[in-house]
GROMACS .gro file of C-alpha atoms in nm:
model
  357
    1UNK     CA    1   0.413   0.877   1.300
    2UNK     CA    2   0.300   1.183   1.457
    3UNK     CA    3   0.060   1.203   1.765
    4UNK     CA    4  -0.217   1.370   1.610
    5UNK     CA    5  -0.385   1.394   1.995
    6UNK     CA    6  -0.086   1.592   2.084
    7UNK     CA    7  -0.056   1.798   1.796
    8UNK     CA    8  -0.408   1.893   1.811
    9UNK     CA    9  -0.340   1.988   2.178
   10UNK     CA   10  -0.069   2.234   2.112
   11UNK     CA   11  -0.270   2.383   1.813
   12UNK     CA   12  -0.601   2.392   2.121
   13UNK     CA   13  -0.335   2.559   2.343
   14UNK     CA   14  -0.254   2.855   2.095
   15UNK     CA   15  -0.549   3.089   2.111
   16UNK     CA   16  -0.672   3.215   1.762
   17UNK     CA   17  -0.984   3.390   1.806
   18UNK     CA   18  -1.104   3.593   1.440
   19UNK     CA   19  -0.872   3.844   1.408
   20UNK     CA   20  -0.625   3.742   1.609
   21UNK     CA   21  -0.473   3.443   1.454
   22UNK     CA   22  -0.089   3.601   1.419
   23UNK     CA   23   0.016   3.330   1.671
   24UNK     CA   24  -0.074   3.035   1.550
   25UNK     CA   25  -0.025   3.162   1.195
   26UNK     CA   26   0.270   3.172   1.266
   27UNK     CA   27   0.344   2.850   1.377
   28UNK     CA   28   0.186   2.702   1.067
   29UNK     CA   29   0.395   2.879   0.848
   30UNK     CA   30   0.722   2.777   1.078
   31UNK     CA   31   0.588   2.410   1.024
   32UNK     CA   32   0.567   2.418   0.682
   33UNK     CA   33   0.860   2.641   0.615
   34UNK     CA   34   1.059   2.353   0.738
   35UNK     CA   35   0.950   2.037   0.513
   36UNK     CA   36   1.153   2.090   0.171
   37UNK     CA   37   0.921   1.977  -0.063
   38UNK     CA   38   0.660   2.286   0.016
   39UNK     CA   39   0.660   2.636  -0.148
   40UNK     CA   40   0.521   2.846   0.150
   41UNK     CA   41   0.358   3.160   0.119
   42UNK     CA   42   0.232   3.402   0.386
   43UNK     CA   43  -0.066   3.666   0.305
   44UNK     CA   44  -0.215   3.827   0.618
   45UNK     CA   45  -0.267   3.553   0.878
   46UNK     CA   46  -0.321   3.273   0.607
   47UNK     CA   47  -0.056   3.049   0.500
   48UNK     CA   48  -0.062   2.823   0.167
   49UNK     CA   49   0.220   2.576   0.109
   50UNK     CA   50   0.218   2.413  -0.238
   51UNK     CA   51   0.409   2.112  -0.396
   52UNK     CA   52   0.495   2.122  -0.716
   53UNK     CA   53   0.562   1.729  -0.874
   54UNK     CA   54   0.390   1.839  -1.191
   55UNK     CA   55   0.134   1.603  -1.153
   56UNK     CA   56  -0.209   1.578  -1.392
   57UNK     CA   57  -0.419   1.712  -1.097
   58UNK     CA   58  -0.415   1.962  -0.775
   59UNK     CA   59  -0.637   1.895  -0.510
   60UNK     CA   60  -0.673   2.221  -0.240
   61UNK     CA   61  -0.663   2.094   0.118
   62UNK     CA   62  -0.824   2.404   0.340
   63UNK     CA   63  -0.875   2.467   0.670
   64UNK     CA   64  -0.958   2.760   0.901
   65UNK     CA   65  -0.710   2.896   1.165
   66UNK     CA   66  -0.973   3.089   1.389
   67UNK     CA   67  -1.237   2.997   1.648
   68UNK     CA   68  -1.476   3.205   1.820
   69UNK     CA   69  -1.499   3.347   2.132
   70UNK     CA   70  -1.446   3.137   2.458
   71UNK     CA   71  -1.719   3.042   2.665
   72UNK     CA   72  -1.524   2.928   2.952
   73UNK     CA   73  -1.168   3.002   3.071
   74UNK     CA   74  -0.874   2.732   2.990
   75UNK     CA   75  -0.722   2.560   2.731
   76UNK     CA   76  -0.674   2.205   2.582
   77UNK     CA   77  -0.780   1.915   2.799
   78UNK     CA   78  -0.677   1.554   2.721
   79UNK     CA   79  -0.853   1.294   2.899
   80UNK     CA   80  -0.757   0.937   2.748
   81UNK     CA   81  -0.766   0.962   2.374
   82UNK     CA   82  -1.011   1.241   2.349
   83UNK     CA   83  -0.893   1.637   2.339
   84UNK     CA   84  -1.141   1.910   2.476
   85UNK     CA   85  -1.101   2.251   2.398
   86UNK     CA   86  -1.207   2.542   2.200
   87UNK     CA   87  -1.179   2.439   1.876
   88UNK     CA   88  -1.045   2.096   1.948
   89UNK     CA   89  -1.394   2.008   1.657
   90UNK     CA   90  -1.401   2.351   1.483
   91UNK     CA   91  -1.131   2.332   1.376
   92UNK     CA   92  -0.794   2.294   1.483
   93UNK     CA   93  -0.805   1.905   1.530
   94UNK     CA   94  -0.893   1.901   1.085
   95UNK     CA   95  -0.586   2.166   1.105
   96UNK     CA   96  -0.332   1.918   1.279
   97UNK     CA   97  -0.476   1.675   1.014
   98UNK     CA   98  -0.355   1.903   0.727
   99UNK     CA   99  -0.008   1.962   0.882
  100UNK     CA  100   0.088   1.574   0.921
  101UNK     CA  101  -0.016   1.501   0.581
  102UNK     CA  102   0.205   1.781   0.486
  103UNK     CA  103   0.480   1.647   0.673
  104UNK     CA  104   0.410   1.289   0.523
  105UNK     CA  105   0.298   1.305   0.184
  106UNK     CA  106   0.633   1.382   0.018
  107UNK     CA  107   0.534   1.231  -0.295
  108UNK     CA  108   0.162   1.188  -0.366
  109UNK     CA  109  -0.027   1.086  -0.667
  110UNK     CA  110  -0.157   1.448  -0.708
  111UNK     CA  111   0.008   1.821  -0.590
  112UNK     CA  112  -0.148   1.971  -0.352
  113UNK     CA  113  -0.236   2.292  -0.201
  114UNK     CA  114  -0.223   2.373   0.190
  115UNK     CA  115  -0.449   2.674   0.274
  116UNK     CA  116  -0.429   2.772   0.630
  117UNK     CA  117  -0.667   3.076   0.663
  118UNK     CA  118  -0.818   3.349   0.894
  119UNK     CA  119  -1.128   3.487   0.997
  120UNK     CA  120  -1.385   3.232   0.885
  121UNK     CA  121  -1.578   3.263   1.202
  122UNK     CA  122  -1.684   3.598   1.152
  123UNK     CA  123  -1.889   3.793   0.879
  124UNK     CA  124  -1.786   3.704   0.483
  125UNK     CA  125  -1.632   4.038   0.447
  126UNK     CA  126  -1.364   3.965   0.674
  127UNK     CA  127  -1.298   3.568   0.547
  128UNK     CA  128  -0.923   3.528   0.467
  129UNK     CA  129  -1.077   3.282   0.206
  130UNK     CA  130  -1.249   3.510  -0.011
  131UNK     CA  131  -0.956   3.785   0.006
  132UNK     CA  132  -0.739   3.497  -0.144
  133UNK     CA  133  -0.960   3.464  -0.440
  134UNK     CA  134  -0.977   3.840  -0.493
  135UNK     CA  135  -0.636   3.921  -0.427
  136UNK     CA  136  -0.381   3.624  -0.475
  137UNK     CA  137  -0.635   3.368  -0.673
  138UNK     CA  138  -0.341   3.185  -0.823
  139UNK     CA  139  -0.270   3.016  -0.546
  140UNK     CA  140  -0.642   2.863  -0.515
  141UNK     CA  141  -0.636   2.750  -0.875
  142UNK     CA  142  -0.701   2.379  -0.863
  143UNK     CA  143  -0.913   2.038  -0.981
  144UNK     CA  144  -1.069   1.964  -0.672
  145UNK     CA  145  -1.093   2.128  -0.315
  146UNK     CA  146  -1.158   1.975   0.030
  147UNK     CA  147  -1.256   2.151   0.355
  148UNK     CA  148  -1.164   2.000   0.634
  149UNK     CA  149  -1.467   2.123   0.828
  150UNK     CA  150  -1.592   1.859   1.114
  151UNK     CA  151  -1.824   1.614   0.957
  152UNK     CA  152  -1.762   1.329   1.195
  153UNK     CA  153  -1.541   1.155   0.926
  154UNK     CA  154  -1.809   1.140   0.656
  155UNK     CA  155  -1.847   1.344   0.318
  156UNK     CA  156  -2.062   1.638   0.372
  157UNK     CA  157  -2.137   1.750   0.028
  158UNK     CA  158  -2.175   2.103  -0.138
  159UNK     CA  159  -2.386   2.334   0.122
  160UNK     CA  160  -2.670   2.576   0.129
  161UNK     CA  161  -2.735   2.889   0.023
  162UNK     CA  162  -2.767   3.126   0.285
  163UNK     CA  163  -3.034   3.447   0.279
  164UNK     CA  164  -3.146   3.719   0.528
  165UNK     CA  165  -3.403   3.927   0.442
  166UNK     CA  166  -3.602   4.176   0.639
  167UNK     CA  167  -4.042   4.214   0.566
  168UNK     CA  168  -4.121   4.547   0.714
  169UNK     CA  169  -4.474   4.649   0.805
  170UNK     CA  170  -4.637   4.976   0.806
  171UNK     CA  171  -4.892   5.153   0.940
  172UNK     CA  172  -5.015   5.451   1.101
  173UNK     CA  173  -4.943   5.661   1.442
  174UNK     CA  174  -5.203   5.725   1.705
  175UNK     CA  175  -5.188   5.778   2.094
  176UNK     CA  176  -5.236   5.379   2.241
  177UNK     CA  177  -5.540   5.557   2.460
  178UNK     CA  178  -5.694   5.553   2.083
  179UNK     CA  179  -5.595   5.290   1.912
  180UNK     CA  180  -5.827   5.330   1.677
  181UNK     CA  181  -5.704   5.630   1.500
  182UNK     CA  182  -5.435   5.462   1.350
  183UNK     CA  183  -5.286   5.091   1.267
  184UNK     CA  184  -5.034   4.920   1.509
  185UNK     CA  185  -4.761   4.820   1.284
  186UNK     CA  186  -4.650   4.563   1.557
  187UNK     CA  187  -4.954   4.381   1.530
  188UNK     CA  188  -4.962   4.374   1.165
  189UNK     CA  189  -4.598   4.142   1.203
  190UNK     CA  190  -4.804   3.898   1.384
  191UNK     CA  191  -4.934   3.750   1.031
  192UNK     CA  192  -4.584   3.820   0.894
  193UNK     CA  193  -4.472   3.529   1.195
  194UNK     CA  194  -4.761   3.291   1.091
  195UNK     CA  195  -4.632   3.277   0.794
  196UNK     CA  196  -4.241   3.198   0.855
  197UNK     CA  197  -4.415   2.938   1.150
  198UNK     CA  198  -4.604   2.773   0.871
  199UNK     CA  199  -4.299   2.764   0.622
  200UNK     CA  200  -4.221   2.404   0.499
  201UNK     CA  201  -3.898   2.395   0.258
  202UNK     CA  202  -3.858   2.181   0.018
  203UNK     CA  203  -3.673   1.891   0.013
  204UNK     CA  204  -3.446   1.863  -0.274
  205UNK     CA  205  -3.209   1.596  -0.374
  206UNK     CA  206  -2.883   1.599  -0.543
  207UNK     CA  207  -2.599   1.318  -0.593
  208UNK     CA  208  -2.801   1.128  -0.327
  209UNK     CA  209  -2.795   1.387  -0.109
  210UNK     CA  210  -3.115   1.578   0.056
  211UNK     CA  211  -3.105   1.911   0.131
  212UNK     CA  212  -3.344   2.013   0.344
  213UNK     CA  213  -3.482   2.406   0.308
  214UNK     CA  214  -3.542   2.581   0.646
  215UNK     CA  215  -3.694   2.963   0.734
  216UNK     CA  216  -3.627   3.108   1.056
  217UNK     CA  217  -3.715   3.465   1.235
  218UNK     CA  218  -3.405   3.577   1.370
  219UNK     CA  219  -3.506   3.959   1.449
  220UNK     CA  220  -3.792   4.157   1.512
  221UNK     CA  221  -3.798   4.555   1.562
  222UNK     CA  222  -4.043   4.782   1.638
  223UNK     CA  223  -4.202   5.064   1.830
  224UNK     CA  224  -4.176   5.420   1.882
  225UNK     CA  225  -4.254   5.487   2.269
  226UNK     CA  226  -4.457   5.320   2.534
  227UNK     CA  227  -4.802   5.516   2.418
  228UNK     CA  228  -4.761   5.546   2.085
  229UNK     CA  229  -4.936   5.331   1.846
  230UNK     CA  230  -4.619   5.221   1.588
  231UNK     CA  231  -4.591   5.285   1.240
  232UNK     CA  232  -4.321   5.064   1.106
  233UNK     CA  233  -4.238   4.674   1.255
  234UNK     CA  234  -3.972   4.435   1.075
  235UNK     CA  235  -3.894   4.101   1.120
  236UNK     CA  236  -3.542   3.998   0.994
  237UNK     CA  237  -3.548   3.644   0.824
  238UNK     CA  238  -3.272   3.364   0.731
  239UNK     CA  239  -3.338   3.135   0.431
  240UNK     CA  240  -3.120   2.842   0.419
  241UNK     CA  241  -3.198   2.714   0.027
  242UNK     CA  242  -3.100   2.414  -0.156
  243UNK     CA  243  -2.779   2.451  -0.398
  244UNK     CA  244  -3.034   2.413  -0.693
  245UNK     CA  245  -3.116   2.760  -0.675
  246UNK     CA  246  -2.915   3.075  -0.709
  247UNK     CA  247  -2.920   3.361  -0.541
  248UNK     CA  248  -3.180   3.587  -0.754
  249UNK     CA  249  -3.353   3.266  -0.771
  250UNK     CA  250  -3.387   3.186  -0.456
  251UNK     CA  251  -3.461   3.593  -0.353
  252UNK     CA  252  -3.792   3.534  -0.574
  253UNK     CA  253  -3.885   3.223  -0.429
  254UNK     CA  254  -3.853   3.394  -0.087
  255UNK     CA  255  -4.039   3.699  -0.208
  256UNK     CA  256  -4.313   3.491  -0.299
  257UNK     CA  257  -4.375   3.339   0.049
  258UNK     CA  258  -4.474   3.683   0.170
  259UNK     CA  259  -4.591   3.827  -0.166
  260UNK     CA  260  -4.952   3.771  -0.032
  261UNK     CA  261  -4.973   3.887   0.327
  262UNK     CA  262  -4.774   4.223   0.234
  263UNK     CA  263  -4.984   4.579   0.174
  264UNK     CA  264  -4.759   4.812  -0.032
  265UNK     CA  265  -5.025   5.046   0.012
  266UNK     CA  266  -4.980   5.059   0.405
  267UNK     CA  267  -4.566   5.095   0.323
  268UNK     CA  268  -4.503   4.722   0.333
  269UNK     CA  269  -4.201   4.577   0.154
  270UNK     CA  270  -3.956   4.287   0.158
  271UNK     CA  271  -3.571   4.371   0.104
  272UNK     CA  272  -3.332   4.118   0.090
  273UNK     CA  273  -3.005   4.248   0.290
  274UNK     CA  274  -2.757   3.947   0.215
  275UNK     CA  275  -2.732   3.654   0.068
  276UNK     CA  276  -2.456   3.382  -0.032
  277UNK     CA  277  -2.494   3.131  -0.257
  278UNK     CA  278  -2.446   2.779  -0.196
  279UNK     CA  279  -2.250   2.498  -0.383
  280UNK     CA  280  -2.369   2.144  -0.566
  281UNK     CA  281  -2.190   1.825  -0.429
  282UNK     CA  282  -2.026   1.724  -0.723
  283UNK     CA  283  -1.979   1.380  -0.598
  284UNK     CA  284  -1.915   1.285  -0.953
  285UNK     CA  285  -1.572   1.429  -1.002
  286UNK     CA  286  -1.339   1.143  -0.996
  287UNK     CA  287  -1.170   1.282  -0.665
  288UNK     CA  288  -1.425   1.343  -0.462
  289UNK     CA  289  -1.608   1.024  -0.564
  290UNK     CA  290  -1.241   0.851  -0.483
  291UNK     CA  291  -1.325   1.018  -0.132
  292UNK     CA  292  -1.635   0.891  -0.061
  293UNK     CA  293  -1.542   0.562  -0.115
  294UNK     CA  294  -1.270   0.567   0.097
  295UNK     CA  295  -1.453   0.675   0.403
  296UNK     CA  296  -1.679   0.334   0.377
  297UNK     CA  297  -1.987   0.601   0.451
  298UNK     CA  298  -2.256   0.725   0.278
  299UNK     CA  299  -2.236   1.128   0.181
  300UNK     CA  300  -2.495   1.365   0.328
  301UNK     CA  301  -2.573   1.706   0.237
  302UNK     CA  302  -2.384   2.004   0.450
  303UNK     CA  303  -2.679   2.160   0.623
  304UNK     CA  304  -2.528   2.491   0.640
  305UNK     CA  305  -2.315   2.743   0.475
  306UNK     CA  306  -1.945   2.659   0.442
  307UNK     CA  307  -1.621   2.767   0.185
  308UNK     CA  308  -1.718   2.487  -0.029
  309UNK     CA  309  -1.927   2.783  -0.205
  310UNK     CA  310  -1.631   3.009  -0.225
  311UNK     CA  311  -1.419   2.765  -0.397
  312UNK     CA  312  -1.725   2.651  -0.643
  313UNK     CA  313  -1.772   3.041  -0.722
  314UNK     CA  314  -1.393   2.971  -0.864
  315UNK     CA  315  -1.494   2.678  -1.064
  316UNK     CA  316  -1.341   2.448  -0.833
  317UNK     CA  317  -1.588   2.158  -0.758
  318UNK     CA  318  -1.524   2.086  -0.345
  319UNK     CA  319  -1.687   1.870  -0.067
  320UNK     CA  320  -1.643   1.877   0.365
  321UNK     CA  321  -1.445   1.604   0.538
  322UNK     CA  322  -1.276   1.647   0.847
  323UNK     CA  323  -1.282   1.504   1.189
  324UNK     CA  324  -1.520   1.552   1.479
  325UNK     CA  325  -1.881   1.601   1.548
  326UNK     CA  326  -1.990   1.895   1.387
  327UNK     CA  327  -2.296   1.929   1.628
  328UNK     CA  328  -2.019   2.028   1.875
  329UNK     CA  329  -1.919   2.291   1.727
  330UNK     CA  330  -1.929   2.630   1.924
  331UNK     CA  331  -2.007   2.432   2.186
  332UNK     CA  332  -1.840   2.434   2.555
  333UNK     CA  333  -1.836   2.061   2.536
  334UNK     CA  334  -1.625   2.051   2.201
  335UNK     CA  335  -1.402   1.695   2.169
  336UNK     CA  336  -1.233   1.520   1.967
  337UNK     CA  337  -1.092   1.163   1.955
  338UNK     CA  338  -0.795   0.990   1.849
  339UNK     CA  339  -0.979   0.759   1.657
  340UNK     CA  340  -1.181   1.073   1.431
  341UNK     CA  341  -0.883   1.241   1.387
  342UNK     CA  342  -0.655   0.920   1.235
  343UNK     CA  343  -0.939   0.841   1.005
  344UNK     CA  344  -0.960   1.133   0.839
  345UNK     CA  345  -0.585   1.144   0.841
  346UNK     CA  346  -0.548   0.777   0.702
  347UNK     CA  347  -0.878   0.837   0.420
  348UNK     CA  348  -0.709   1.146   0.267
  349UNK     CA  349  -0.377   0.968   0.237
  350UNK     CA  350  -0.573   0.649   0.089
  351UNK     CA  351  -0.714   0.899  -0.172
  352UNK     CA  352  -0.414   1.153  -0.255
  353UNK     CA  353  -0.186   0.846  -0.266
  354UNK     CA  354  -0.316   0.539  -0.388
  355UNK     CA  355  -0.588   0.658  -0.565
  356UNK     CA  356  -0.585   0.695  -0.981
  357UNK     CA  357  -0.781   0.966  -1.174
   0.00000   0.00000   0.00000
């Protein structure tokens, strides 16, 4: 049986940082070149392996290969039975999960799909992910996905929607000796903050699952020179919405919160600048229900953004599960243990073995 510790270490000990994930790309693919049962193919630095035992159902196992930036020099620690490292959590210990089973699972009572992919850590446009489904989506087609993102060994289902918007504020130019001459722009935002301080999202259940809606300010510009009164201010906004809602949807509800402190007269305007939608839980496909049961935990909702929407946007219903505390993530304390990593290990060959759909 392998030592998924150590095999996590090596994986730790290959750097992979967005955009440069060639290495350890590479020793994926050499890995699953090597097991006989697997049809391996290579596109950019993302490697899917496939089995083919022509069974009623695929299931997609995914994982990223990258991690971002170190914060500190070095590279995999193991103390006892618990790995540090950049990501040891985020996510190469869910990527030495994926290997063993691939090594393992000969025979299984489902195919399944291996994807191995790049740049996840950095913005959509480069996400190997989403230039698979563009360019090569046959080999995403499938019943069922799971990311093996860290959600310390429980389901995480679906995920938000993600938004960033910018509210601008206008106004007029004067000389700050006489302010009164014109309107200060700046101080126009200030009732623009009030209102993202006083935001309360809603709280919106699905499968048994709450997701909770949050607003935050991540940006504010303005000013023209130290005495001149400013024209134009803009405060930069990120809506993290319930799956419920799509993303026109949710772009009205957002508009809406600042529909009524906002002077189009005075060149005010909202603009949304991105936006990604999220994905239900579908904890009531067969699969993924099979899942959930087999981790002996109740599901939560994935606070966040996360592939699950990319494979949804396919049609393919998906859920998180993967070792490790996801509040370590990007952290410089990031761990795993022996013990996370064998249960997620031992749940998702309870489920693509045993299990009957």
């Amino acid at each position: 049986m392998t030592d998924l510790l150590a095999l996590a270490a090596e994986l730790v000990d290959i750097p992979s940082v967005s955009h440069a994930e060639a290495a350890l790309a590479d020793r994926v693919q050499s890995e699953l070149e090597a097991l006989a049962h697997l049809s391996v193919e290579r596109v950019a630095n993302s490697v899917v392996a496939r089995t083919d035992h022509g069974r009623a159902r695929r299931v997609v196992l995914a994982g990223h290969l990258d991690t971002v930036p170190p914060s500190t020099e070095g590279g995999a620690r193991l103390s006892g039975d618990t790995l540090w490292g950049l990501g040891a959590v985020d996510m190469k210990g869910g990527v030495a999960v994926l290997i063993d089973l691939a090594r393992t699972l000969v025979t299984s009572a489902v195919d399944i799909s291996y994807v191995l992919y790049g740049c996840e850590e950095v913005e959509r446009r480069h996400n190997e992910l989403g230039h698979l489904a563009e360019l090569r989506p046959d080999l995403l087609v499938a019943d069922v996905a799971v990311l093996g993102e860290p959600t310390g060994g429980a389901v995480e289902a679906g995920c938000q929607g993600t938004m960033r918007a910018r509210v601008v504020t206008g106004g007029r130019r004067a000389h700050t000796a006489r302010p009164w001459t014109g309107v200060n722009a700046v101080h126009r935002l200030g009732a623009v903050l009030d209102t993202v301080g006083r935001f309360e999202g809603r709280h919106v259940v699905l499968d048994g699952c709450t997701y909770l809606e949050q607003l935050q300010a991540v940006r504010v510009e303005g000013g023209v020179a130290g005495n001149v009164v400013p024209d134009q201010a803009s405060v930069t906004v990120n809506y993290r919405f319930a799956p419920d809602r799509d993303v026109p949807t949710a772009g009205d509800a957002l508009a809406h919160v600042f529909a009524t402190g906002l002077d189009p007269a005075q060149g005010d305007r909202f603009e949304v600048v991105d936006a990604a939608a999220g994905a239900l839980p579908a904890l009531d496909h067969p699969v993924l229900a099979a899942l959930v049961a087999a981790t002996g935990r109740p599901p939560a909702a994935k606070l966040g953004w996360t592939d699950v929407a990319t494979f949804a946007s396919l049609g393919v219903p998906a859920t998180n599960f993967g070792p490790g505390d996801p509040l370590l993530a990007h952290t410089p304390d990031e761990h795993v243990s022996r013990s996370d990593l064998e249960h997620a290990r031992d749940v998702l060959t309870t489920v693509l073995t045993t299990a009957r759909f």
